[in-house]
Amino acid sequence: NKSTCHTHNSRMASAPKKSSKKEAKTGKAEGAAEKPGLWHIGDELDGVKEEAVAAFRLSVSDLREKLQHDEQDDPMIVQKYLNARQWNVGKAVAMFKFSINFRKGEYDTDRLLQWKPPDRLLRYQPGGLYGVDKEGHPVSWLLAGRADFKGVYRLGTKKELALFRHWQLNLLIRNARIQSRVTGKYVGQSTLIIDLHGLGWSTMYLPMLRLFNEINHTAQQVYPEILRRIIVINPPGIFSGIFAMCKPFLMQRLIDKIIVASGDTHSALLEHIPNEYIPKLYGGEGPDPDLTADAIVTRVAEQAAARDACGSEREFLEKIVEERKAGWTWEDALVDGFAPIVLPQKVPAEAFKAVEFDPEGAEVVTVSARSIVHVAVVVESAGRLLAWDFKSENGDVGFQLSFAPKGTPVPDDSAGSEVAIPLEKVGNVVPEVGSHECSEPGTYVCSFDNSTSWVSSRTVSYRVYLEPEMPVAVDNSATKSMEVVGADAV
């Protein structure tokens, strides 16, 4: 039976409670603790698993040099991939290869850790990294219930927001490895606290939720076994509905690690985290979240300067390890990018102005009311990456990517084509950036859909091209506007 997440008491308290003698009500994703056969990082290997490790190593021996230098030193890297795929060697090898291929270019770890995120992303991130749990794993905090989801979504393009999330995850992984060197005990995972205090349907923003799900679905495949546990605190009455929306994007292995605490918040946290690392907001002795976010911007700038001064990531890691061994504290030393915890704020309108669409090389098309404009690109070989960026200047517009295999006609309305990316409404506040790996040759069609508007047209500036080549010439003969009538226009 598949595990499901549940709570015993869905009513949210008005504020986090102080510690009490009464134990917190906690519910683990059903079957998580009792499910037999789940191997945890650090356990002894039996004969079957030793054979699986040997088979995995043999299958990926030619790829080892493509790992980051700190991963090559990670004694548990093989087991992580196997564990994430329930010790199925074939699936674990496929996951490993996907991870290696994904972390190229902008998603390369060294590049990400040298990236300086825009201040607008740093200031309004809902959480941060602070402290370690009782097993020595770093603890990250996500104050999702207080977040301005719509505002955060408008702070950058999808690509920027994805890069920022991967930057955060790489910082978390770096911190775990530093802990291993400082303590002499292997630390390869982390604890995530998700605070849903204040969350309601009115505060949700579905485009941001969909993007968050997409990013984290990819992250589960790229960074296996990064989480030891997820503790959800202050779950509101709508939690089960939100979880149902997220569950299809979560691996069962991750669902098994979710703990839902619906009783006393402090007691639930204290079960896993020392009191000195629990913020006062939750009844502990740690510092409260930073209200201005100035500290995070300053510390990330300091970190970037220190990293540049060291010359390499390895030297920088060694410097941090020496600092921690010499009496480093979470409050006064150089932080690895995340800390302190940032209390979410309403994102002001002026923060959106920094996200501009570069018109250079872009085509401009008017999508009339009740019509759709198609842009077709012929892809001659499998494995090419089709990319696009666009912005609607005067209102929302729908976007869809469809596909017709090589040798088959491209339908005028794309209705007979295979759908590669389903139709989704896209806002006009920030540019839309995306890409799709073409699994086979054929004609790929980007559609800008304004069929639901009965009066207003949309002006769309766009680029559609194949990477890594320069923007390709668009097949204008397949670009046409069509009037939608009757029920199809609803």
PDB file of N, CA, C and O in Angstrom, residues 90-134:
ATOM      1  N   GLY A  90      19.476  -0.908 -12.272  1.00  0.00           N
ATOM      2  CA  GLY A  90      19.195  -0.265 -13.548  1.00  0.00           C
ATOM      3  C   GLY A  90      18.618   1.127 -13.382  1.00  0.00           C
ATOM      4  O   GLY A  90      19.041   2.081 -14.047  1.00  0.00           O
ATOM      5  N   LYS A  91      17.648   1.252 -12.477  1.00  0.00           N
ATOM      6  CA  LYS A  91      17.033   2.555 -12.237  1.00  0.00           C
ATOM      7  C   LYS A  91      18.006   3.523 -11.573  1.00  0.00           C
ATOM      8  O   LYS A  91      17.995   4.724 -11.861  1.00  0.00           O
ATOM      9  N   ALA A  92      18.841   3.006 -10.682  1.00  0.00           N
ATOM     10  CA  ALA A  92      19.818   3.860 -10.006  1.00  0.00           C
ATOM     11  C   ALA A  92      20.856   4.384 -10.990  1.00  0.00           C
ATOM     12  O   ALA A  92      21.257   5.550 -10.930  1.00  0.00           O
ATOM     13  N   VAL A  93      21.293   3.537 -11.922  1.00  0.00           N
ATOM     14  CA  VAL A  93      22.263   3.967 -12.938  1.00  0.00           C
ATOM     15  C   VAL A  93      21.636   5.034 -13.836  1.00  0.00           C
ATOM     16  O   VAL A  93      22.269   6.041 -14.164  1.00  0.00           O
ATOM     17  N   ALA A  94      20.369   4.831 -14.222  1.00  0.00           N
ATOM     18  CA  ALA A  94      19.683   5.825 -15.053  1.00  0.00           C
ATOM     19  C   ALA A  94      19.559   7.151 -14.324  1.00  0.00           C
ATOM     20  O   ALA A  94      19.735   8.231 -14.910  1.00  0.00           O
ATOM     21  N   MET A  95      19.270   7.089 -13.027  1.00  0.00           N
ATOM     22  CA  MET A  95      19.158   8.304 -12.217  1.00  0.00           C
ATOM     23  C   MET A  95      20.509   9.015 -12.129  1.00  0.00           C
ATOM     24  O   MET A  95      20.591  10.249 -12.238  1.00  0.00           O
ATOM     25  N   PHE A  96      21.575   8.240 -11.953  1.00  0.00           N
ATOM     26  CA  PHE A  96      22.914   8.801 -11.870  1.00  0.00           C
ATOM     27  C   PHE A  96      23.285   9.525 -13.170  1.00  0.00           C
ATOM     28  O   PHE A  96      23.799  10.650 -13.157  1.00  0.00           O
ATOM     29  N   LYS A  97      22.991   8.901 -14.295  1.00  0.00           N
ATOM     30  CA  LYS A  97      23.316   9.502 -15.587  1.00  0.00           C
ATOM     31  C   LYS A  97      22.487  10.766 -15.817  1.00  0.00           C
ATOM     32  O   LYS A  97      22.998  11.759 -16.363  1.00  0.00           O
ATOM     33  N   PHE A  98      21.214  10.742 -15.403  1.00  0.00           N
ATOM     34  CA  PHE A  98      20.380  11.942 -15.524  1.00  0.00           C
ATOM     35  C   PHE A  98      20.976  13.078 -14.704  1.00  0.00           C
ATOM     36  O   PHE A  98      21.056  14.222 -15.160  1.00  0.00           O
ATOM     37  N   SER A  99      21.419  12.760 -13.486  1.00  0.00           N
ATOM     38  CA  SER A  99      22.001  13.769 -12.608  1.00  0.00           C
ATOM     39  C   SER A  99      23.263  14.365 -13.213  1.00  0.00           C
ATOM     40  O   SER A  99      23.459  15.586 -13.208  1.00  0.00           O
ATOM     41  N   ILE A 100      24.122  13.509 -13.761  1.00  0.00           N
ATOM     42  CA  ILE A 100      25.370  13.970 -14.373  1.00  0.00           C
ATOM     43  C   ILE A 100      25.075  14.900 -15.553  1.00  0.00           C
ATOM     44  O   ILE A 100      25.668  15.973 -15.699  1.00  0.00           O
ATOM     45  N   ASN A 101      24.131  14.489 -16.402  1.00  0.00           N
ATOM     46  CA  ASN A 101      23.800  15.285 -17.588  1.00  0.00           C
ATOM     47  C   ASN A 101      23.124  16.594 -17.227  1.00  0.00           C
ATOM     48  O   ASN A 101      23.339  17.621 -17.882  1.00  0.00           O
ATOM     49  N   PHE A 102      22.292  16.564 -16.177  1.00  0.00           N
ATOM     50  CA  PHE A 102      21.583  17.776 -15.779  1.00  0.00           C
ATOM     51  C   PHE A 102      22.554  18.833 -15.271  1.00  0.00           C
ATOM     52  O   PHE A 102      22.414  20.020 -15.564  1.00  0.00           O
ATOM     53  N   ARG A 103      23.545  18.381 -14.511  1.00  0.00           N
ATOM     54  CA  ARG A 103      24.465  19.332 -13.889  1.00  0.00           C
ATOM     55  C   ARG A 103      25.593  19.716 -14.835  1.00  0.00           C
ATOM     56  O   ARG A 103      26.772  19.530 -14.554  1.00  0.00           O
ATOM     57  N   LYS A 104      25.198  20.254 -15.947  1.00  0.00           N
ATOM     58  CA  LYS A 104      26.135  20.819 -16.906  1.00  0.00           C
ATOM     59  C   LYS A 104      25.780  22.290 -17.081  1.00  0.00           C
ATOM     60  O   LYS A 104      24.669  22.713 -16.820  1.00  0.00           O
ATOM     61  N   GLY A 105      26.714  23.057 -17.564  1.00  0.00           N
ATOM     62  CA  GLY A 105      26.432  24.461 -17.825  1.00  0.00           C
ATOM     63  C   GLY A 105      26.073  25.211 -16.560  1.00  0.00           C
ATOM     64  O   GLY A 105      26.780  25.167 -15.557  1.00  0.00           O
ATOM     65  N   GLU A 106      24.914  25.882 -16.586  1.00  0.00           N
ATOM     66  CA  GLU A 106      24.518  26.733 -15.463  1.00  0.00           C
ATOM     67  C   GLU A 106      24.259  25.946 -14.190  1.00  0.00           C
ATOM     68  O   GLU A 106      24.344  26.494 -13.090  1.00  0.00           O
ATOM     69  N   TYR A 107      23.891  24.669 -14.313  1.00  0.00           N
ATOM     70  CA  TYR A 107      23.575  23.873 -13.133  1.00  0.00           C
ATOM     71  C   TYR A 107      24.783  23.127 -12.584  1.00  0.00           C
ATOM     72  O   TYR A 107      24.654  22.320 -11.670  1.00  0.00           O
ATOM     73  N   ASP A 108      25.964  23.390 -13.141  1.00  0.00           N
ATOM     74  CA  ASP A 108      27.190  22.834 -12.595  1.00  0.00           C
ATOM     75  C   ASP A 108      27.389  23.366 -11.170  1.00  0.00           C
ATOM     76  O   ASP A 108      27.216  24.562 -10.910  1.00  0.00           O
ATOM     77  N   THR A 109      27.753  22.478 -10.260  1.00  0.00           N
ATOM     78  CA  THR A 109      27.857  22.867  -8.853  1.00  0.00           C
ATOM     79  C   THR A 109      28.822  24.026  -8.639  1.00  0.00           C
ATOM     80  O   THR A 109      28.505  24.996  -7.946  1.00  0.00           O
ATOM     81  N   ASP A 110      30.018  23.947  -9.220  1.00  0.00           N
ATOM     82  CA  ASP A 110      30.989  25.015  -9.024  1.00  0.00           C
ATOM     83  C   ASP A 110      30.470  26.347  -9.555  1.00  0.00           C
ATOM     84  O   ASP A 110      30.666  27.401  -8.954  1.00  0.00           O
ATOM     85  N   ARG A 111      29.793  26.305 -10.689  1.00  0.00           N
ATOM     86  CA  ARG A 111      29.236  27.536 -11.245  1.00  0.00           C
ATOM     87  C   ARG A 111      28.129  28.084 -10.350  1.00  0.00           C
ATOM     88  O   ARG A 111      28.036  29.290 -10.122  1.00  0.00           O
ATOM     89  N   LEU A 112      27.266  27.191  -9.885  1.00  0.00           N
ATOM     90  CA  LEU A 112      26.161  27.632  -9.029  1.00  0.00           C
ATOM     91  C   LEU A 112      26.674  28.282  -7.754  1.00  0.00           C
ATOM     92  O   LEU A 112      26.145  29.303  -7.315  1.00  0.00           O
ATOM     93  N   LEU A 113      27.694  27.681  -7.153  1.00  0.00           N
ATOM     94  CA  LEU A 113      28.189  28.205  -5.884  1.00  0.00           C
ATOM     95  C   LEU A 113      28.962  29.511  -6.055  1.00  0.00           C
ATOM     96  O   LEU A 113      29.204  30.210  -5.075  1.00  0.00           O
ATOM     97  N   GLN A 114      29.338  29.834  -7.277  1.00  0.00           N
ATOM     98  CA  GLN A 114      29.973  31.131  -7.540  1.00  0.00           C
ATOM     99  C   GLN A 114      28.958  32.178  -7.994  1.00  0.00           C
ATOM    100  O   GLN A 114      29.277  33.357  -8.080  1.00  0.00           O
ATOM    101  N   TRP A 115      27.738  31.715  -8.277  1.00  0.00           N
ATOM    102  CA  TRP A 115      26.690  32.622  -8.744  1.00  0.00           C
ATOM    103  C   TRP A 115      26.244  33.542  -7.624  1.00  0.00           C
ATOM    104  O   TRP A 115      26.063  33.124  -6.484  1.00  0.00           O
ATOM    105  N   LYS A 116      26.071  34.810  -7.929  1.00  0.00           N
ATOM    106  CA  LYS A 116      25.548  35.776  -6.960  1.00  0.00           C
ATOM    107  C   LYS A 116      24.084  36.052  -7.314  1.00  0.00           C
ATOM    108  O   LYS A 116      23.794  36.773  -8.266  1.00  0.00           O
ATOM    109  N   PRO A 117      23.146  35.467  -6.576  1.00  0.00           N
ATOM    110  CA  PRO A 117      21.727  35.679  -6.887  1.00  0.00           C
ATOM    111  C   PRO A 117      21.347  37.155  -6.755  1.00  0.00           C
ATOM    112  O   PRO A 117      21.913  37.881  -5.925  1.00  0.00           O
ATOM    113  N   PRO A 118      20.400  37.613  -7.550  1.00  0.00           N
ATOM    114  CA  PRO A 118      19.937  38.998  -7.426  1.00  0.00           C
ATOM    115  C   PRO A 118      19.402  39.269  -6.016  1.00  0.00           C
ATOM    116  O   PRO A 118      18.805  38.387  -5.387  1.00  0.00           O
ATOM    117  N   ASP A 119      19.614  40.482  -5.533  1.00  0.00           N
ATOM    118  CA  ASP A 119      19.147  40.836  -4.190  1.00  0.00           C
ATOM    119  C   ASP A 119      17.656  40.618  -4.035  1.00  0.00           C
ATOM    120  O   ASP A 119      17.177  40.274  -2.954  1.00  0.00           O
ATOM    121  N   ARG A 120      16.895  40.827  -5.106  1.00  0.00           N
ATOM    122  CA  ARG A 120      15.433  40.700  -5.013  1.00  0.00           C
ATOM    123  C   ARG A 120      15.023  39.273  -4.647  1.00  0.00           C
ATOM    124  O   ARG A 120      13.998  39.073  -3.992  1.00  0.00           O
ATOM    125  N   LEU A 121      15.810  38.276  -5.066  1.00  0.00           N
ATOM    126  CA  LEU A 121      15.507  36.896  -4.705  1.00  0.00           C
ATOM    127  C   LEU A 121      15.925  36.602  -3.270  1.00  0.00           C
ATOM    128  O   LEU A 121      15.237  35.881  -2.538  1.00  0.00           O
ATOM    129  N   LEU A 122      17.060  37.154  -2.859  1.00  0.00           N
ATOM    130  CA  LEU A 122      17.555  36.922  -1.509  1.00  0.00           C
ATOM    131  C   LEU A 122      16.641  37.545  -0.452  1.00  0.00           C
ATOM    132  O   LEU A 122      16.394  36.952   0.602  1.00  0.00           O
ATOM    133  N   ARG A 123      16.141  38.739  -0.731  1.00  0.00           N
ATOM    134  CA  ARG A 123      15.375  39.481   0.273  1.00  0.00           C
ATOM    135  C   ARG A 123      14.019  38.846   0.583  1.00  0.00           C
ATOM    136  O   ARG A 123      13.506  38.998   1.689  1.00  0.00           O
ATOM    137  N   TYR A 124      13.454  38.174  -0.377  1.00  0.00           N
ATOM    138  CA  TYR A 124      12.078  37.715  -0.189  1.00  0.00           C
ATOM    139  C   TYR A 124      11.951  36.191  -0.158  1.00  0.00           C
ATOM    140  O   TYR A 124      10.872  35.647  -0.311  1.00  0.00           O
ATOM    141  N   GLN A 125      13.091  35.502   0.038  1.00  0.00           N
ATOM    142  CA  GLN A 125      13.012  34.050   0.201  1.00  0.00           C
ATOM    143  C   GLN A 125      12.347  33.751   1.540  1.00  0.00           C
ATOM    144  O   GLN A 125      12.674  34.364   2.565  1.00  0.00           O
ATOM    145  N   PRO A 126      11.406  32.840   1.587  1.00  0.00           N
ATOM    146  CA  PRO A 126      10.672  32.571   2.832  1.00  0.00           C
ATOM    147  C   PRO A 126      11.346  31.519   3.707  1.00  0.00           C
ATOM    148  O   PRO A 126      10.851  30.414   3.866  1.00  0.00           O
ATOM    149  N   GLY A 127      12.508  31.857   4.289  1.00  0.00           N
ATOM    150  CA  GLY A 127      13.165  30.895   5.166  1.00  0.00           C
ATOM    151  C   GLY A 127      14.666  31.054   5.152  1.00  0.00           C
ATOM    152  O   GLY A 127      15.187  32.136   4.891  1.00  0.00           O
ATOM    153  N   GLY A 128      15.375  29.959   5.414  1.00  0.00           N
ATOM    154  CA  GLY A 128      16.825  30.015   5.445  1.00  0.00           C
ATOM    155  C   GLY A 128      17.413  28.776   6.084  1.00  0.00           C
ATOM    156  O   GLY A 128      16.717  27.784   6.327  1.00  0.00           O
ATOM    157  N   LEU A 129      18.699  28.835   6.355  1.00  0.00           N
ATOM    158  CA  LEU A 129      19.415  27.725   6.971  1.00  0.00           C
ATOM    159  C   LEU A 129      19.898  28.158   8.348  1.00  0.00           C
ATOM    160  O   LEU A 129      20.534  29.200   8.489  1.00  0.00           O
ATOM    161  N   TYR A 130      19.570  27.354   9.353  1.00  0.00           N
ATOM    162  CA  TYR A 130      20.049  27.682  10.694  1.00  0.00           C
ATOM    163  C   TYR A 130      20.164  26.428  11.536  1.00  0.00           C
ATOM    164  O   TYR A 130      19.193  25.670  11.706  1.00  0.00           O
ATOM    165  N   GLY A 131      21.345  26.202  12.104  1.00  0.00           N
ATOM    166  CA  GLY A 131      21.552  25.147  13.080  1.00  0.00           C
ATOM    167  C   GLY A 131      21.685  23.752  12.504  1.00  0.00           C
ATOM    168  O   GLY A 131      21.704  23.531  11.295  1.00  0.00           O
ATOM    169  N   VAL A 132      21.785  22.788  13.413  1.00  0.00           N
ATOM    170  CA  VAL A 132      21.873  21.376  13.059  1.00  0.00           C
ATOM    171  C   VAL A 132      20.902  20.598  13.934  1.00  0.00           C
ATOM    172  O   VAL A 132      20.513  21.046  15.020  1.00  0.00           O
ATOM    173  N   ASP A 133      20.492  19.416  13.466  1.00  0.00           N
ATOM    174  CA  ASP A 133      19.605  18.595  14.287  1.00  0.00           C
ATOM    175  C   ASP A 133      20.434  17.761  15.263  1.00  0.00           C
ATOM    176  O   ASP A 133      21.662  17.911  15.343  1.00  0.00           O
ATOM    177  N   LYS A 134      19.799  16.899  16.022  1.00  0.00           N
ATOM    178  CA  LYS A 134      20.493  16.142  17.064  1.00  0.00           C
ATOM    179  C   LYS A 134      21.445  15.096  16.501  1.00  0.00           C
ATOM    180  O   LYS A 134      22.268  14.548  17.233  1.00  0.00           O
TER     181      LYS A 134
END
